[in-house]
């Protein structure tokens, strides 16, 4: 069972690193192409989208470092491993997403206003720019589906944050495409205005990522769901007369459980230890993300359970 858990952790680490590496490669290529084409093709929307991809490259590098460090084994200072670094990586992603959204928003609004009042030169966006935006949308759909699948499989918050950022990029590229089409129809300020709307969506997702990662670091655990599952698993253990306290602490995707049970007070300490061992083995073997169980037992008055 221990070997299986170690293999699961290694497989989970490899899957997470694959998502980061694939995303980093795609974003590096897209950043170069979109910035270059945005400048050559006179598209403010695609240029803003390209800048967004440049920021993606930067924080993908940061996340790559954090994900790699999170796979380090437990040591004397970190007895439960380094998986909390995944939540910290998610915080980094959220902060970058919000910053990028805010920067794109103000730049886009200013450009749209200047074009609307006629204080900035109007350039006709070239047709090939639209093709780049459409290719970006298709690429990001693939990356989103891939990252979502790994996120659901591993429960990795950092990968979940990257999946949502990929999804953001779909909206950003769609906004750029809409702006390009408006420009082709003679509405020059439509290009940067579409970028501003998309920037708001991007910033909102960044806030959601920060909220989830912060909750995880604050031990925000779905206690009712866990408690229900634990009661279900331990109902068949006759020696347990009551389950009184269940406290779960999250370490990355993993859980450490503190459990208080009531047993017959006439049992010996040795018998109590056997019951505690039974509980620990049963829970760890049944709950995939559970790494450690601390069982506290004390005597209960059997009559109180029935009267």
PDB file of C-alpha atoms in Angstrom:
ATOM      1  CA  UNK A   1       0.000   0.000   0.000  1.00  0.00           C
ATOM      2  CA  UNK A   2       2.869   2.349   0.865  1.00  0.00           C
ATOM      3  CA  UNK A   3       4.563   1.516  -2.440  1.00  0.00           C
ATOM      4  CA  UNK A   4       1.337   2.208  -4.331  1.00  0.00           C
ATOM      5  CA  UNK A   5       1.013   5.603  -2.615  1.00  0.00           C
ATOM      6  CA  UNK A   6       4.605   6.505  -3.510  1.00  0.00           C
ATOM      7  CA  UNK A   7       3.989   5.501  -7.121  1.00  0.00           C
ATOM      8  CA  UNK A   8       0.820   7.613  -7.161  1.00  0.00           C
ATOM      9  CA  UNK A   9       2.794  10.627  -5.912  1.00  0.00           C
ATOM     10  CA  UNK A  10       5.483  10.138  -8.594  1.00  0.00           C
ATOM     11  CA  UNK A  11       2.864   9.725 -11.343  1.00  0.00           C
ATOM     12  CA  UNK A  12       1.065  12.819 -10.094  1.00  0.00           C
ATOM     13  CA  UNK A  13       4.320  14.805 -10.136  1.00  0.00           C
ATOM     14  CA  UNK A  14       5.178  13.714 -13.670  1.00  0.00           C
ATOM     15  CA  UNK A  15       1.687  14.595 -14.922  1.00  0.00           C
ATOM     16  CA  UNK A  16       1.859  18.059 -13.338  1.00  0.00           C
ATOM     17  CA  UNK A  17       5.301  18.772 -14.797  1.00  0.00           C
ATOM     18  CA  UNK A  18       4.095  17.671 -18.233  1.00  0.00           C
ATOM     19  CA  UNK A  19       1.241  20.201 -18.111  1.00  0.00           C
ATOM     20  CA  UNK A  20       3.648  22.977 -17.114  1.00  0.00           C
ATOM     21  CA  UNK A  21       6.212  22.072 -19.795  1.00  0.00           C
ATOM     22  CA  UNK A  22       3.632  21.815 -22.590  1.00  0.00           C
ATOM     23  CA  UNK A  23       2.012  25.091 -21.528  1.00  0.00           C
ATOM     24  CA  UNK A  24       5.386  26.827 -21.319  1.00  0.00           C
ATOM     25  CA  UNK A  25       6.376  25.693 -24.826  1.00  0.00           C
ATOM     26  CA  UNK A  26       3.065  26.718 -26.402  1.00  0.00           C
ATOM     27  CA  UNK A  27       2.984  30.071 -24.608  1.00  0.00           C
ATOM     28  CA  UNK A  28       6.558  30.897 -25.649  1.00  0.00           C
ATOM     29  CA  UNK A  29       5.707  30.236 -29.308  1.00  0.00           C
ATOM     30  CA  UNK A  30       2.374  32.083 -29.136  1.00  0.00           C
ATOM     31  CA  UNK A  31       3.924  35.058 -27.333  1.00  0.00           C
ATOM     32  CA  UNK A  32       6.539  35.540 -30.046  1.00  0.00           C
ATOM     33  CA  UNK A  33       4.056  35.080 -32.899  1.00  0.00           C
ATOM     34  CA  UNK A  34       1.290  37.282 -31.439  1.00  0.00           C
ATOM     35  CA  UNK A  35       3.563  40.166 -30.459  1.00  0.00           C
ATOM     36  CA  UNK A  36       5.308  40.106 -33.838  1.00  0.00           C
ATOM     37  CA  UNK A  37       2.099  39.801 -35.870  1.00  0.00           C
ATOM     38  CA  UNK A  38       0.308  42.336 -33.660  1.00  0.00           C
ATOM     39  CA  UNK A  39       2.986  44.937 -34.445  1.00  0.00           C
ATOM     40  CA  UNK A  40       3.289  44.105 -38.143  1.00  0.00           C
ATOM     41  CA  UNK A  41      -0.460  43.750 -38.650  1.00  0.00           C
ATOM     42  CA  UNK A  42      -1.396  46.900 -36.642  1.00  0.00           C
ATOM     43  CA  UNK A  43      -3.651  45.034 -34.167  1.00  0.00           C
ATOM     44  CA  UNK A  44      -3.842  46.485 -30.654  1.00  0.00           C
ATOM     45  CA  UNK A  45      -5.995  43.565 -29.527  1.00  0.00           C
ATOM     46  CA  UNK A  46      -3.591  40.863 -30.717  1.00  0.00           C
ATOM     47  CA  UNK A  47      -0.609  42.793 -29.357  1.00  0.00           C
ATOM     48  CA  UNK A  48      -2.294  42.952 -25.926  1.00  0.00           C
ATOM     49  CA  UNK A  49      -3.025  39.243 -26.187  1.00  0.00           C
ATOM     50  CA  UNK A  50       0.634  38.690 -27.041  1.00  0.00           C
ATOM     51  CA  UNK A  51       1.725  40.635 -23.964  1.00  0.00           C
ATOM     52  CA  UNK A  52      -0.610  38.410 -21.951  1.00  0.00           C
ATOM     53  CA  UNK A  53       1.224  35.378 -23.382  1.00  0.00           C
ATOM     54  CA  UNK A  54       4.585  36.930 -22.458  1.00  0.00           C
ATOM     55  CA  UNK A  55       3.400  37.200 -18.844  1.00  0.00           C
ATOM     56  CA  UNK A  56       2.192  33.593 -19.138  1.00  0.00           C
ATOM     57  CA  UNK A  57       5.721  32.520 -20.038  1.00  0.00           C
ATOM     58  CA  UNK A  58       7.151  34.327 -17.005  1.00  0.00           C
ATOM     59  CA  UNK A  59       4.855  32.805 -14.430  1.00  0.00           C
ATOM     60  CA  UNK A  60       4.911  29.388 -16.108  1.00  0.00           C
ATOM     61  CA  UNK A  61       8.639  29.404 -15.377  1.00  0.00           C
ATOM     62  CA  UNK A  62       7.861  30.325 -11.754  1.00  0.00           C
ATOM     63  CA  UNK A  63       5.201  27.611 -11.491  1.00  0.00           C
ATOM     64  CA  UNK A  64       7.593  25.087 -13.042  1.00  0.00           C
ATOM     65  CA  UNK A  65      10.053  25.796 -10.212  1.00  0.00           C
ATOM     66  CA  UNK A  66       7.359  25.532  -7.519  1.00  0.00           C
ATOM     67  CA  UNK A  67       5.882  22.327  -8.952  1.00  0.00           C
ATOM     68  CA  UNK A  68       9.338  20.759  -9.091  1.00  0.00           C
ATOM     69  CA  UNK A  69      10.047  21.772  -5.462  1.00  0.00           C
ATOM     70  CA  UNK A  70       6.642  20.502  -4.307  1.00  0.00           C
ATOM     71  CA  UNK A  71       7.703  16.990  -5.325  1.00  0.00           C
ATOM     72  CA  UNK A  72      10.571  16.917  -2.825  1.00  0.00           C
ATOM     73  CA  UNK A  73      10.194  14.159  -0.202  1.00  0.00           C
ATOM     74  CA  UNK A  74       9.320  14.855   3.414  1.00  0.00           C
ATOM     75  CA  UNK A  75      12.131  15.818   5.772  1.00  0.00           C
ATOM     76  CA  UNK A  76      12.556  16.712   9.442  1.00  0.00           C
ATOM     77  CA  UNK A  77      11.315  20.273   8.900  1.00  0.00           C
ATOM     78  CA  UNK A  78       8.505  19.278   6.521  1.00  0.00           C
ATOM     79  CA  UNK A  79       7.170  15.933   7.801  1.00  0.00           C
ATOM     80  CA  UNK A  80       4.234  15.990   5.370  1.00  0.00           C
ATOM     81  CA  UNK A  81       6.264  16.944   2.326  1.00  0.00           C
ATOM     82  CA  UNK A  82       6.363  20.184   0.336  1.00  0.00           C
ATOM     83  CA  UNK A  83       2.972  20.005  -1.369  1.00  0.00           C
ATOM     84  CA  UNK A  84       1.844  23.350   0.050  1.00  0.00           C
ATOM     85  CA  UNK A  85       4.103  24.889  -2.594  1.00  0.00           C
ATOM     86  CA  UNK A  86       1.386  23.988  -5.102  1.00  0.00           C
ATOM     87  CA  UNK A  87      -0.962  26.403  -3.365  1.00  0.00           C
ATOM     88  CA  UNK A  88       1.767  29.064  -3.311  1.00  0.00           C
ATOM     89  CA  UNK A  89       2.282  28.493  -7.045  1.00  0.00           C
ATOM     90  CA  UNK A  90      -1.464  29.020  -7.548  1.00  0.00           C
ATOM     91  CA  UNK A  91      -1.177  32.325  -5.656  1.00  0.00           C
ATOM     92  CA  UNK A  92       1.621  33.366  -8.029  1.00  0.00           C
ATOM     93  CA  UNK A  93      -0.556  32.513 -11.035  1.00  0.00           C
ATOM     94  CA  UNK A  94      -3.509  34.452  -9.606  1.00  0.00           C
ATOM     95  CA  UNK A  95      -1.381  37.524  -8.905  1.00  0.00           C
ATOM     96  CA  UNK A  96       0.101  37.497 -12.415  1.00  0.00           C
ATOM     97  CA  UNK A  97      -3.322  37.037 -14.002  1.00  0.00           C
ATOM     98  CA  UNK A  98      -4.781  40.019 -12.107  1.00  0.00           C
ATOM     99  CA  UNK A  99      -1.764  42.223 -12.889  1.00  0.00           C
ATOM    100  CA  UNK A 100      -1.860  41.307 -16.567  1.00  0.00           C
ATOM    101  CA  UNK A 101      -5.621  41.902 -16.742  1.00  0.00           C
ATOM    102  CA  UNK A 102      -5.288  45.341 -15.156  1.00  0.00           C
ATOM    103  CA  UNK A 103      -2.415  46.369 -17.462  1.00  0.00           C
ATOM    104  CA  UNK A 104      -4.232  45.233 -20.605  1.00  0.00           C
ATOM    105  CA  UNK A 105      -7.454  46.925 -19.481  1.00  0.00           C
ATOM    106  CA  UNK A 106      -5.963  50.388 -19.000  1.00  0.00           C
ATOM    107  CA  UNK A 107      -3.891  50.195 -22.173  1.00  0.00           C
ATOM    108  CA  UNK A 108      -6.887  49.034 -24.192  1.00  0.00           C
ATOM    109  CA  UNK A 109      -9.233  51.680 -22.774  1.00  0.00           C
ATOM    110  CA  UNK A 110      -6.737  54.448 -23.494  1.00  0.00           C
ATOM    111  CA  UNK A 111      -6.200  53.223 -27.051  1.00  0.00           C
ATOM    112  CA  UNK A 112      -9.955  52.899 -27.674  1.00  0.00           C
ATOM    113  CA  UNK A 113     -10.569  56.419 -26.354  1.00  0.00           C
ATOM    114  CA  UNK A 114      -7.805  57.925 -28.488  1.00  0.00           C
ATOM    115  CA  UNK A 115      -9.169  56.223 -31.591  1.00  0.00           C
ATOM    116  CA  UNK A 116     -12.744  57.210 -30.745  1.00  0.00           C
ATOM    117  CA  UNK A 117     -11.924  60.917 -30.379  1.00  0.00           C
ATOM    118  CA  UNK A 118      -9.568  60.836 -33.344  1.00  0.00           C
ATOM    119  CA  UNK A 119      -6.318  61.741 -31.545  1.00  0.00           C
ATOM    120  CA  UNK A 120      -4.547  58.550 -32.608  1.00  0.00           C
ATOM    121  CA  UNK A 121      -3.788  57.340 -36.142  1.00  0.00           C
ATOM    122  CA  UNK A 122      -6.055  54.610 -37.481  1.00  0.00           C
ATOM    123  CA  UNK A 123      -4.465  51.579 -39.096  1.00  0.00           C
ATOM    124  CA  UNK A 124      -6.239  48.898 -41.064  1.00  0.00           C
ATOM    125  CA  UNK A 125      -5.665  45.500 -39.477  1.00  0.00           C
ATOM    126  CA  UNK A 126      -4.380  42.955 -41.969  1.00  0.00           C
ATOM    127  CA  UNK A 127      -6.222  39.719 -42.711  1.00  0.00           C
ATOM    128  CA  UNK A 128      -3.460  37.319 -41.542  1.00  0.00           C
ATOM    129  CA  UNK A 129      -3.782  38.769 -38.019  1.00  0.00           C
ATOM    130  CA  UNK A 130      -7.236  37.172 -37.726  1.00  0.00           C
ATOM    131  CA  UNK A 131      -5.741  33.810 -38.684  1.00  0.00           C
ATOM    132  CA  UNK A 132      -3.221  34.027 -35.826  1.00  0.00           C
ATOM    133  CA  UNK A 133      -6.027  34.799 -33.352  1.00  0.00           C
ATOM    134  CA  UNK A 134      -8.019  31.779 -34.552  1.00  0.00           C
ATOM    135  CA  UNK A 135      -4.981  29.466 -34.323  1.00  0.00           C
ATOM    136  CA  UNK A 136      -4.417  30.734 -30.772  1.00  0.00           C
ATOM    137  CA  UNK A 137      -8.008  29.895 -29.815  1.00  0.00           C
ATOM    138  CA  UNK A 138      -7.644  26.327 -31.108  1.00  0.00           C
ATOM    139  CA  UNK A 139      -4.295  25.878 -29.319  1.00  0.00           C
ATOM    140  CA  UNK A 140      -5.685  27.174 -26.029  1.00  0.00           C
ATOM    141  CA  UNK A 141      -8.741  24.909 -26.224  1.00  0.00           C
ATOM    142  CA  UNK A 142      -6.375  21.934 -26.448  1.00  0.00           C
ATOM    143  CA  UNK A 143      -4.242  23.213 -23.542  1.00  0.00           C
ATOM    144  CA  UNK A 144      -7.313  23.893 -21.393  1.00  0.00           C
ATOM    145  CA  UNK A 145      -8.739  20.402 -21.915  1.00  0.00           C
ATOM    146  CA  UNK A 146      -5.356  18.799 -21.215  1.00  0.00           C
ATOM    147  CA  UNK A 147      -4.714  20.815 -18.037  1.00  0.00           C
ATOM    148  CA  UNK A 148      -8.296  20.279 -16.796  1.00  0.00           C
ATOM    149  CA  UNK A 149      -7.985  16.517 -17.213  1.00  0.00           C
ATOM    150  CA  UNK A 150      -4.717  16.386 -15.241  1.00  0.00           C
ATOM    151  CA  UNK A 151      -6.086  18.787 -12.612  1.00  0.00           C
ATOM    152  CA  UNK A 152      -9.141  16.608 -11.969  1.00  0.00           C
ATOM    153  CA  UNK A 153      -6.984  13.506 -11.868  1.00  0.00           C
ATOM    154  CA  UNK A 154      -4.337  14.858  -9.482  1.00  0.00           C
ATOM    155  CA  UNK A 155      -6.155  17.531  -7.471  1.00  0.00           C
ATOM    156  CA  UNK A 156      -3.198  19.870  -8.054  1.00  0.00           C
ATOM    157  CA  UNK A 157      -4.245  23.482  -7.349  1.00  0.00           C
ATOM    158  CA  UNK A 158      -1.407  24.939  -9.404  1.00  0.00           C
ATOM    159  CA  UNK A 159      -2.470  22.927 -12.469  1.00  0.00           C
ATOM    160  CA  UNK A 160      -6.098  23.899 -11.861  1.00  0.00           C
ATOM    161  CA  UNK A 161      -5.015  27.565 -11.870  1.00  0.00           C
ATOM    162  CA  UNK A 162      -3.076  27.060 -15.110  1.00  0.00           C
ATOM    163  CA  UNK A 163      -6.117  25.384 -16.699  1.00  0.00           C
ATOM    164  CA  UNK A 164      -8.241  28.426 -15.877  1.00  0.00           C
ATOM    165  CA  UNK A 165      -5.562  30.727 -17.226  1.00  0.00           C
ATOM    166  CA  UNK A 166      -5.575  28.770 -20.496  1.00  0.00           C
ATOM    167  CA  UNK A 167      -9.353  29.204 -20.544  1.00  0.00           C
ATOM    168  CA  UNK A 168      -8.856  32.936 -20.000  1.00  0.00           C
ATOM    169  CA  UNK A 169      -6.580  33.015 -23.003  1.00  0.00           C
ATOM    170  CA  UNK A 170      -9.378  31.546 -25.116  1.00  0.00           C
ATOM    171  CA  UNK A 171     -11.587  34.504 -24.172  1.00  0.00           C
ATOM    172  CA  UNK A 172      -8.700  36.916 -24.697  1.00  0.00           C
ATOM    173  CA  UNK A 173      -8.047  35.588 -28.198  1.00  0.00           C
ATOM    174  CA  UNK A 174     -11.774  35.592 -28.973  1.00  0.00           C
ATOM    175  CA  UNK A 175     -11.881  39.233 -27.897  1.00  0.00           C
ATOM    176  CA  UNK A 176      -8.888  39.976 -30.103  1.00  0.00           C
ATOM    177  CA  UNK A 177     -10.590  38.214 -33.040  1.00  0.00           C
ATOM    178  CA  UNK A 178     -13.812  40.190 -32.513  1.00  0.00           C
ATOM    179  CA  UNK A 179     -11.825  43.437 -32.349  1.00  0.00           C
ATOM    180  CA  UNK A 180      -9.974  42.543 -35.549  1.00  0.00           C
ATOM    181  CA  UNK A 181     -13.259  41.869 -37.349  1.00  0.00           C
ATOM    182  CA  UNK A 182     -14.690  45.185 -36.102  1.00  0.00           C
ATOM    183  CA  UNK A 183     -11.581  46.968 -37.378  1.00  0.00           C
ATOM    184  CA  UNK A 184     -12.034  45.341 -40.782  1.00  0.00           C
ATOM    185  CA  UNK A 185     -15.616  46.594 -40.782  1.00  0.00           C
ATOM    186  CA  UNK A 186     -14.362  50.153 -40.255  1.00  0.00           C
ATOM    187  CA  UNK A 187     -14.796  50.401 -36.460  1.00  0.00           C
ATOM    188  CA  UNK A 188     -11.178  51.046 -35.489  1.00  0.00           C
ATOM    189  CA  UNK A 189     -11.803  51.533 -31.748  1.00  0.00           C
ATOM    190  CA  UNK A 190     -13.555  48.152 -31.553  1.00  0.00           C
ATOM    191  CA  UNK A 191     -10.224  46.323 -31.521  1.00  0.00           C
ATOM    192  CA  UNK A 192      -8.829  47.787 -28.262  1.00  0.00           C
ATOM    193  CA  UNK A 193     -12.298  47.984 -26.667  1.00  0.00           C
ATOM    194  CA  UNK A 194     -12.717  44.229 -27.096  1.00  0.00           C
ATOM    195  CA  UNK A 195      -9.350  43.814 -25.381  1.00  0.00           C
ATOM    196  CA  UNK A 196     -10.583  45.864 -22.407  1.00  0.00           C
ATOM    197  CA  UNK A 197     -13.670  43.690 -21.953  1.00  0.00           C
ATOM    198  CA  UNK A 198     -11.574  40.534 -22.061  1.00  0.00           C
ATOM    199  CA  UNK A 199      -9.136  42.034 -19.528  1.00  0.00           C
ATOM    200  CA  UNK A 200     -11.959  42.309 -16.994  1.00  0.00           C
ATOM    201  CA  UNK A 201     -12.754  38.620 -17.429  1.00  0.00           C
ATOM    202  CA  UNK A 202      -9.078  37.786 -17.009  1.00  0.00           C
ATOM    203  CA  UNK A 203      -8.800  39.808 -13.779  1.00  0.00           C
ATOM    204  CA  UNK A 204     -11.965  38.174 -12.356  1.00  0.00           C
ATOM    205  CA  UNK A 205     -10.488  34.717 -12.892  1.00  0.00           C
ATOM    206  CA  UNK A 206      -7.281  35.829 -11.184  1.00  0.00           C
ATOM    207  CA  UNK A 207      -9.301  36.811  -8.121  1.00  0.00           C
ATOM    208  CA  UNK A 208     -11.008  33.401  -8.102  1.00  0.00           C
ATOM    209  CA  UNK A 209      -7.626  31.647  -8.252  1.00  0.00           C
ATOM    210  CA  UNK A 210      -6.311  33.741  -5.347  1.00  0.00           C
ATOM    211  CA  UNK A 211      -9.421  33.031  -3.283  1.00  0.00           C
ATOM    212  CA  UNK A 212      -9.182  29.266  -3.767  1.00  0.00           C
ATOM    213  CA  UNK A 213      -5.434  29.101  -3.121  1.00  0.00           C
ATOM    214  CA  UNK A 214      -5.769  31.264   0.009  1.00  0.00           C
ATOM    215  CA  UNK A 215      -8.558  29.059   1.338  1.00  0.00           C
ATOM    216  CA  UNK A 216      -6.389  26.004   0.801  1.00  0.00           C
ATOM    217  CA  UNK A 217      -3.487  27.543   2.738  1.00  0.00           C
ATOM    218  CA  UNK A 218      -5.902  28.411   5.555  1.00  0.00           C
ATOM    219  CA  UNK A 219      -6.939  24.730   5.906  1.00  0.00           C
ATOM    220  CA  UNK A 220     -10.337  25.294   4.345  1.00  0.00           C
ATOM    221  CA  UNK A 221     -11.372  21.639   4.091  1.00  0.00           C
ATOM    222  CA  UNK A 222     -14.798  20.284   3.031  1.00  0.00           C
ATOM    223  CA  UNK A 223     -15.322  18.838   6.517  1.00  0.00           C
ATOM    224  CA  UNK A 224     -18.929  17.680   6.017  1.00  0.00           C
ATOM    225  CA  UNK A 225     -18.013  15.601   2.996  1.00  0.00           C
ATOM    226  CA  UNK A 226     -14.998  14.078   4.738  1.00  0.00           C
ATOM    227  CA  UNK A 227     -16.948  13.433   7.954  1.00  0.00           C
ATOM    228  CA  UNK A 228     -19.720  11.690   6.049  1.00  0.00           C
ATOM    229  CA  UNK A 229     -17.235   9.429   4.280  1.00  0.00           C
ATOM    230  CA  UNK A 230     -15.406   8.592   7.529  1.00  0.00           C
ATOM    231  CA  UNK A 231     -18.667   7.700   9.296  1.00  0.00           C
ATOM    232  CA  UNK A 232     -19.549   5.465   6.357  1.00  0.00           C
ATOM    233  CA  UNK A 233     -16.189   3.664   6.481  1.00  0.00           C
ATOM    234  CA  UNK A 234     -16.164   3.166  10.258  1.00  0.00           C
ATOM    235  CA  UNK A 235     -19.790   2.121  10.715  1.00  0.00           C
ATOM    236  CA  UNK A 236     -18.786  -1.526  10.410  1.00  0.00           C
ATOM    237  CA  UNK A 237     -16.176  -1.371  13.201  1.00  0.00           C
ATOM    238  CA  UNK A 238     -18.107  -2.765  16.184  1.00  0.00           C
ATOM    239  CA  UNK A 239     -15.544  -1.672  18.785  1.00  0.00           C
ATOM    240  CA  UNK A 240     -16.149   2.005  17.970  1.00  0.00           C
ATOM    241  CA  UNK A 241     -19.035   3.269  20.085  1.00  0.00           C
ATOM    242  CA  UNK A 242     -18.913   6.890  18.922  1.00  0.00           C
ATOM    243  CA  UNK A 243     -17.076   9.239  16.576  1.00  0.00           C
ATOM    244  CA  UNK A 244     -16.764  12.583  18.330  1.00  0.00           C
ATOM    245  CA  UNK A 245     -14.287  14.881  16.585  1.00  0.00           C
ATOM    246  CA  UNK A 246     -12.968  14.931  13.012  1.00  0.00           C
ATOM    247  CA  UNK A 247     -10.389  17.537  12.039  1.00  0.00           C
ATOM    248  CA  UNK A 248      -8.669  17.424   8.663  1.00  0.00           C
ATOM    249  CA  UNK A 249      -5.676  19.512   7.620  1.00  0.00           C
ATOM    250  CA  UNK A 250      -4.700  19.920   3.994  1.00  0.00           C
ATOM    251  CA  UNK A 251      -1.125  19.726   2.707  1.00  0.00           C
ATOM    252  CA  UNK A 252      -1.332  20.418  -1.016  1.00  0.00           C
ATOM    253  CA  UNK A 253      -3.816  17.835  -2.302  1.00  0.00           C
ATOM    254  CA  UNK A 254      -3.217  15.543   0.685  1.00  0.00           C
ATOM    255  CA  UNK A 255      -4.929  15.337   4.051  1.00  0.00           C
ATOM    256  CA  UNK A 256      -3.814  14.651   7.613  1.00  0.00           C
ATOM    257  CA  UNK A 257      -6.651  13.562   9.881  1.00  0.00           C
ATOM    258  CA  UNK A 258      -7.132  13.945  13.644  1.00  0.00           C
ATOM    259  CA  UNK A 259      -9.901  11.653  14.857  1.00  0.00           C
ATOM    260  CA  UNK A 260     -11.412  11.190  18.316  1.00  0.00           C
ATOM    261  CA  UNK A 261     -13.404   8.016  18.957  1.00  0.00           C
ATOM    262  CA  UNK A 262     -15.149   6.525  21.971  1.00  0.00           C
ATOM    263  CA  UNK A 263     -14.613   2.863  22.917  1.00  0.00           C
ATOM    264  CA  UNK A 264     -15.650   0.559  25.746  1.00  0.00           C
ATOM    265  CA  UNK A 265     -13.865   1.733  28.883  1.00  0.00           C
ATOM    266  CA  UNK A 266     -13.362  -1.834  30.108  1.00  0.00           C
ATOM    267  CA  UNK A 267     -10.977  -2.606  27.250  1.00  0.00           C
ATOM    268  CA  UNK A 268      -7.219  -2.664  27.854  1.00  0.00           C
ATOM    269  CA  UNK A 269      -4.828  -0.103  26.411  1.00  0.00           C
ATOM    270  CA  UNK A 270      -3.521  -2.832  24.108  1.00  0.00           C
ATOM    271  CA  UNK A 271      -7.029  -3.434  22.762  1.00  0.00           C
ATOM    272  CA  UNK A 272      -7.470   0.311  22.297  1.00  0.00           C
ATOM    273  CA  UNK A 273      -4.272   0.447  20.252  1.00  0.00           C
ATOM    274  CA  UNK A 274      -5.513  -2.380  18.045  1.00  0.00           C
ATOM    275  CA  UNK A 275      -8.734  -0.486  17.374  1.00  0.00           C
ATOM    276  CA  UNK A 276      -6.767   2.691  16.558  1.00  0.00           C
ATOM    277  CA  UNK A 277      -4.528   0.726  14.163  1.00  0.00           C
ATOM    278  CA  UNK A 278      -7.595  -0.772  12.490  1.00  0.00           C
ATOM    279  CA  UNK A 279      -9.089   2.690  12.018  1.00  0.00           C
ATOM    280  CA  UNK A 280      -5.853   4.090  10.585  1.00  0.00           C
ATOM    281  CA  UNK A 281      -5.362   1.235   8.106  1.00  0.00           C
ATOM    282  CA  UNK A 282      -9.004   1.303   6.999  1.00  0.00           C
ATOM    283  CA  UNK A 283      -9.079   5.052   6.380  1.00  0.00           C
ATOM    284  CA  UNK A 284      -5.688   5.339   4.644  1.00  0.00           C
ATOM    285  CA  UNK A 285      -6.470   2.391   2.355  1.00  0.00           C
ATOM    286  CA  UNK A 286      -9.904   3.835   1.443  1.00  0.00           C
ATOM    287  CA  UNK A 287      -9.195   7.571   1.146  1.00  0.00           C
ATOM    288  CA  UNK A 288      -6.681   8.098  -1.659  1.00  0.00           C
ATOM    289  CA  UNK A 289      -5.428  11.553  -0.620  1.00  0.00           C
ATOM    290  CA  UNK A 290      -5.122  10.720   3.088  1.00  0.00           C
ATOM    291  CA  UNK A 291      -1.487  10.577   4.192  1.00  0.00           C
ATOM    292  CA  UNK A 292      -1.677  10.264   7.977  1.00  0.00           C
ATOM    293  CA  UNK A 293      -4.287   9.545  10.662  1.00  0.00           C
ATOM    294  CA  UNK A 294      -3.956  10.370  14.350  1.00  0.00           C
ATOM    295  CA  UNK A 295      -6.501   8.483  16.436  1.00  0.00           C
ATOM    296  CA  UNK A 296      -7.349   9.528  19.989  1.00  0.00           C
ATOM    297  CA  UNK A 297      -9.608   7.162  21.916  1.00  0.00           C
ATOM    298  CA  UNK A 298     -11.222   7.447  25.317  1.00  0.00           C
ATOM    299  CA  UNK A 299     -13.802   5.470  27.300  1.00  0.00           C
ATOM    300  CA  UNK A 300     -17.492   6.089  26.870  1.00  0.00           C
ATOM    301  CA  UNK A 301     -20.359   5.146  29.132  1.00  0.00           C
ATOM    302  CA  UNK A 302     -22.232   2.490  27.160  1.00  0.00           C
ATOM    303  CA  UNK A 303     -25.489   3.293  28.974  1.00  0.00           C
ATOM    304  CA  UNK A 304     -25.292   6.916  27.799  1.00  0.00           C
ATOM    305  CA  UNK A 305     -25.384   5.704  24.210  1.00  0.00           C
ATOM    306  CA  UNK A 306     -28.794   4.146  24.690  1.00  0.00           C
ATOM    307  CA  UNK A 307     -30.517   6.327  27.279  1.00  0.00           C
TER     308      UNK A 307
END
